[in-house]
Amino acid sequence: MEKKLSNVIEGSLQANDLKFAIVCARFNDFFVSKLLDGAVDCISRHGGQSKDITVCWVPGSFEIPLVAQRLAETKKYDAIIALGVVIQGATSHAQFITSQVTSGLAEIGIKNLMPVIFGIVSAETIEHAIERSGSKVGNRGAEAAKSAIEMANLMKQI
Ligand code: INI
């Protein structure tokens, strides 16, 4: 018979007493606003308060890591959530942006020992972006917020 493990650490989904910074890219803001709505709704459904949510808008996804790093340095937040929508075009421009943001955000989390959550939608088409901003495939912003809550609580326990 399998022994029950006694040292398992998991983050709860309680958002009370957690502080969040959300960095939003204004590029494709029609979709990003929906991601932000999803993130705020998720935090409030899990007991978080709007006074504990700080939102920063930047021009595009490429600018998110710089602001995320600055926010991380303040040590005022339990988690940072990055929200942006990159729609792949005919050139490789969008791919460069996505790869810079992905590695930038991962690095900031590790460097500052805090959850930096990747809520960037990388969409092939506008239809894909619609599906991930609150329709068929859900809301990437809400999913990012849920991960932020879990990770913030997990990091507090370790
Ligand atoms: N920014 C995005 O957030 N999404 C995009 O799809 C996008 N495309 O495709 O160009 C985009 N470009 C702007 C970029 O993030 C910077 O703001 C800009 O290059 C200035 O540094």
mmCIF file of C-alpha atoms and ligand atoms in Angstrom:
data_model
loop_
_atom_site.group_PDB
_atom_site.id
_atom_site.type_symbol
_atom_site.label_atom_id
_atom_site.label_comp_id
_atom_site.label_asym_id
_atom_site.label_seq_id
_atom_site.Cartn_x
_atom_site.Cartn_y
_atom_site.Cartn_z
ATOM 1 C CA MET A 1 0.000 0.000 0.000
ATOM 2 C CA GLU A 2 1.235 3.474 -0.877
ATOM 3 C CA LYS A 3 2.318 5.590 2.107
ATOM 4 C CA LYS A 4 0.621 8.959 2.533
ATOM 5 C CA LEU A 5 3.150 11.769 2.077
ATOM 6 C CA SER A 6 3.341 14.205 4.983
ATOM 7 C CA ASN A 7 5.490 16.928 3.389
ATOM 8 C CA VAL A 8 3.551 18.157 0.400
ATOM 9 C CA ILE A 9 3.399 21.911 -0.118
ATOM 10 C CA GLU A 10 0.685 23.391 -2.303
ATOM 11 C CA GLY A 11 -0.489 26.956 -2.796
ATOM 12 C CA SER A 12 -4.103 27.624 -1.873
ATOM 13 C CA LEU A 13 -6.438 29.643 -4.077
ATOM 14 C CA GLN A 14 -7.234 32.239 -1.392
ATOM 15 C CA ALA A 15 -6.442 35.723 -2.647
ATOM 16 C CA ASN A 16 -7.220 37.610 0.584
ATOM 17 C CA ASP A 17 -4.207 39.573 1.805
ATOM 18 C CA LEU A 18 -2.342 39.125 -1.481
ATOM 19 C CA LYS A 19 -1.148 42.099 -3.505
ATOM 20 C CA PHE A 20 -0.955 41.925 -7.283
ATOM 21 C CA ALA A 21 0.592 44.056 -9.995
ATOM 22 C CA ILE A 22 -0.813 43.526 -13.482
ATOM 23 C CA VAL A 23 1.183 44.817 -16.463
ATOM 24 C CA CYS A 24 -0.965 45.224 -19.586
ATOM 25 C CA ALA A 25 0.154 45.900 -23.147
ATOM 26 C CA ARG A 26 -1.919 48.533 -24.937
ATOM 27 C CA PHE A 27 -1.194 46.976 -28.374
ATOM 28 C CA ASN A 28 -4.293 44.920 -29.264
ATOM 29 C CA ASP A 29 -5.975 46.491 -26.246
ATOM 30 C CA PHE A 30 -9.389 45.395 -27.465
ATOM 31 C CA PHE A 31 -8.334 41.880 -26.377
ATOM 32 C CA VAL A 32 -5.999 42.845 -23.525
ATOM 33 C CA SER A 33 -8.842 44.716 -21.762
ATOM 34 C CA LYS A 34 -10.818 41.466 -21.781
ATOM 35 C CA LEU A 35 -7.837 39.620 -20.287
ATOM 36 C CA LEU A 36 -7.605 42.291 -17.587
ATOM 37 C CA ASP A 37 -11.330 41.968 -16.815
ATOM 38 C CA GLY A 38 -10.865 38.192 -16.515
ATOM 39 C CA ALA A 39 -7.866 38.580 -14.203
ATOM 40 C CA VAL A 40 -9.593 41.091 -11.893
ATOM 41 C CA ASP A 41 -12.767 38.987 -11.800
ATOM 42 C CA CYS A 42 -10.772 35.871 -10.901
ATOM 43 C CA ILE A 43 -8.881 37.641 -8.091
ATOM 44 C CA SER A 44 -12.102 39.040 -6.635
ATOM 45 C CA ARG A 45 -13.887 35.658 -6.854
ATOM 46 C CA HIS A 46 -11.027 34.205 -4.810
ATOM 47 C CA GLY A 47 -11.361 36.816 -2.081
ATOM 48 C CA GLY A 48 -8.947 39.489 -3.327
ATOM 49 C CA GLN A 49 -9.759 43.186 -3.113
ATOM 50 C CA SER A 50 -9.515 45.815 -5.824
ATOM 51 C CA LYS A 51 -7.395 48.083 -3.585
ATOM 52 C CA ASP A 52 -4.741 45.339 -3.671
ATOM 53 C CA ILE A 53 -4.512 45.316 -7.470
ATOM 54 C CA THR A 54 -2.199 47.773 -9.250
ATOM 55 C CA VAL A 55 -2.453 47.987 -13.039
ATOM 56 C CA CYS A 56 0.304 49.417 -15.277
ATOM 57 C CA TRP A 57 -0.272 49.961 -18.993
ATOM 58 C CA VAL A 58 2.699 49.828 -21.372
ATOM 59 C CA PRO A 59 2.753 50.456 -25.157
ATOM 60 C CA GLY A 60 3.247 46.843 -26.269
ATOM 61 C CA SER A 61 4.217 43.397 -24.994
ATOM 62 C CA PHE A 62 7.889 44.121 -25.668
ATOM 63 C CA GLU A 63 7.824 46.749 -22.879
ATOM 64 C CA ILE A 64 6.268 44.425 -20.271
ATOM 65 C CA PRO A 65 9.505 42.904 -18.857
ATOM 66 C CA LEU A 66 11.095 46.268 -18.036
ATOM 67 C CA VAL A 67 8.071 47.391 -16.026
ATOM 68 C CA ALA A 68 7.688 43.957 -14.439
ATOM 69 C CA GLN A 69 11.303 44.158 -13.257
ATOM 70 C CA ARG A 70 10.729 47.640 -11.784
ATOM 71 C CA LEU A 71 7.602 46.425 -9.992
ATOM 72 C CA ALA A 72 9.432 43.361 -8.678
ATOM 73 C CA GLU A 73 12.182 45.580 -7.227
ATOM 74 C CA THR A 74 9.656 47.523 -5.138
ATOM 75 C CA LYS A 75 8.850 44.303 -3.225
ATOM 76 C CA LYS A 76 5.303 45.635 -2.773
ATOM 77 C CA TYR A 77 3.584 42.732 -4.561
ATOM 78 C CA ASP A 78 3.100 39.006 -3.992
ATOM 79 C CA ALA A 79 2.800 38.319 -7.717
ATOM 80 C CA ILE A 80 3.092 40.104 -11.042
ATOM 81 C CA ILE A 81 0.806 39.181 -13.929
ATOM 82 C CA ALA A 82 1.808 40.063 -17.505
ATOM 83 C CA LEU A 83 -1.038 40.453 -19.994
ATOM 84 C CA GLY A 84 -0.580 40.996 -23.709
ATOM 85 C CA VAL A 85 -1.754 39.731 -27.068
ATOM 86 C CA VAL A 86 0.727 39.074 -29.850
ATOM 87 C CA ILE A 87 -0.850 38.243 -33.191
ATOM 88 C CA GLN A 88 1.505 36.550 -35.634
ATOM 89 C CA GLY A 89 1.735 38.431 -38.896
ATOM 90 C CA ALA A 90 3.436 37.873 -42.223
ATOM 91 C CA THR A 91 6.868 38.783 -40.793
ATOM 92 C CA SER A 92 8.776 37.271 -37.883
ATOM 93 C CA HIS A 93 8.333 40.520 -35.878
ATOM 94 C CA ALA A 94 5.702 39.002 -33.584
ATOM 95 C CA GLN A 95 7.814 35.904 -32.968
ATOM 96 C CA PHE A 96 10.742 38.053 -31.804
ATOM 97 C CA ILE A 97 8.470 39.919 -29.404
ATOM 98 C CA THR A 98 7.009 36.711 -27.963
ATOM 99 C CA SER A 99 10.369 35.095 -27.420
ATOM 100 C CA GLN A 100 11.850 38.213 -25.761
ATOM 101 C CA VAL A 101 8.879 38.582 -23.431
ATOM 102 C CA THR A 102 8.836 34.885 -22.560
ATOM 103 C CA SER A 103 12.490 34.696 -21.554
ATOM 104 C CA GLY A 104 12.423 38.176 -19.977
ATOM 105 C CA LEU A 105 9.525 37.312 -17.679
ATOM 106 C CA ALA A 106 10.970 33.946 -16.658
ATOM 107 C CA GLU A 107 14.266 35.618 -15.777
ATOM 108 C CA ILE A 108 12.587 38.345 -13.711
ATOM 109 C CA GLY A 109 10.703 35.788 -11.637
ATOM 110 C CA ILE A 110 13.810 33.778 -10.860
ATOM 111 C CA LYS A 111 16.023 36.818 -10.231
ATOM 112 C CA ASN A 112 13.559 38.420 -7.820
ATOM 113 C CA LEU A 113 12.291 35.162 -6.302
ATOM 114 C CA MET A 114 8.692 36.018 -6.986
ATOM 115 C CA PRO A 115 5.898 34.713 -9.211
ATOM 116 C CA VAL A 116 5.820 36.510 -12.551
ATOM 117 C CA ILE A 117 2.934 35.003 -14.461
ATOM 118 C CA PHE A 118 2.880 34.687 -18.230
ATOM 119 C CA GLY A 119 -0.515 35.822 -19.475
ATOM 120 C CA ILE A 120 0.556 36.609 -23.013
ATOM 121 C CA VAL A 121 -1.698 35.264 -25.741
ATOM 122 C CA SER A 122 0.339 34.287 -28.762
ATOM 123 C CA ALA A 123 -2.259 33.926 -31.493
ATOM 124 C CA GLU A 124 -1.940 32.818 -35.090
ATOM 125 C CA THR A 125 -5.011 34.818 -36.095
ATOM 126 C CA ILE A 126 -7.501 37.313 -34.709
ATOM 127 C CA GLU A 127 -9.936 34.401 -34.276
ATOM 128 C CA HIS A 128 -7.427 32.675 -31.979
ATOM 129 C CA ALA A 129 -7.107 35.882 -29.960
ATOM 130 C CA ILE A 130 -10.910 36.125 -29.637
ATOM 131 C CA GLU A 131 -11.110 32.509 -28.470
ATOM 132 C CA ARG A 132 -8.552 33.120 -25.693
ATOM 133 C CA SER A 133 -9.937 36.447 -24.489
ATOM 134 C CA GLY A 134 -13.142 35.218 -22.946
ATOM 135 C CA SER A 135 -14.871 32.968 -25.453
ATOM 136 C CA LYS A 136 -14.400 29.393 -26.745
ATOM 137 C CA VAL A 137 -11.034 28.589 -25.135
ATOM 138 C CA GLY A 138 -11.631 30.624 -21.958
ATOM 139 C CA ASN A 139 -9.911 33.737 -20.683
ATOM 140 C CA ARG A 140 -6.120 33.659 -20.510
ATOM 141 C CA GLY A 141 -6.174 36.595 -18.068
ATOM 142 C CA ALA A 142 -8.329 34.690 -15.584
ATOM 143 C CA GLU A 143 -6.091 31.628 -15.903
ATOM 144 C CA ALA A 144 -3.019 33.779 -15.312
ATOM 145 C CA ALA A 145 -4.600 35.317 -12.201
ATOM 146 C CA LYS A 146 -5.424 31.860 -10.818
ATOM 147 C CA SER A 147 -1.808 30.778 -11.330
ATOM 148 C CA ALA A 148 -0.653 33.998 -9.639
ATOM 149 C CA ILE A 149 -2.781 33.287 -6.547
ATOM 150 C CA GLU A 150 -1.553 29.699 -6.288
ATOM 151 C CA MET A 151 2.098 30.645 -6.824
ATOM 152 C CA ALA A 152 1.989 33.584 -4.383
ATOM 153 C CA ASN A 153 0.599 31.319 -1.646
ATOM 154 C CA LEU A 154 3.059 28.545 -2.492
ATOM 155 C CA MET A 155 6.074 30.889 -2.336
ATOM 156 C CA LYS A 156 4.935 32.183 1.060
ATOM 157 C CA GLN A 157 4.945 28.634 2.441
ATOM 158 C CA ILE A 158 8.332 27.453 1.259
HETATM 159 N N1 INI B 1 2.959 44.364 -29.416
HETATM 160 C C1 INI B 1 2.047 43.506 -28.945
HETATM 161 O O1 INI B 1 1.772 43.509 -27.726
HETATM 162 N N2 INI B 1 1.421 42.627 -29.765
HETATM 163 C C2 INI B 1 1.694 42.578 -31.116
HETATM 164 O O2 INI B 1 1.063 41.760 -31.827
HETATM 165 C C3 INI B 1 2.675 43.455 -31.649
HETATM 166 N N3 INI B 1 3.012 43.410 -33.043
HETATM 167 O O3 INI B 1 2.625 42.456 -33.734
HETATM 168 O O4 INI B 1 3.683 44.291 -33.577
HETATM 169 C C4 INI B 1 3.298 44.370 -30.748
HETATM 170 N N4 INI B 1 4.199 45.266 -31.207
HETATM 171 C C5 INI B 1 4.654 46.401 -30.428
HETATM 172 C C6 INI B 1 5.847 46.059 -29.543
HETATM 173 O O5 INI B 1 5.437 45.247 -28.458
HETATM 174 C C7 INI B 1 6.502 47.313 -28.974
HETATM 175 O O6 INI B 1 5.577 48.053 -28.225
HETATM 176 C C8 INI B 1 7.086 48.233 -30.055
HETATM 177 O O7 INI B 1 7.937 47.506 -30.930
HETATM 178 C C9 INI B 1 7.917 49.383 -29.395
HETATM 179 O O8 INI B 1 9.022 48.861 -28.677
#
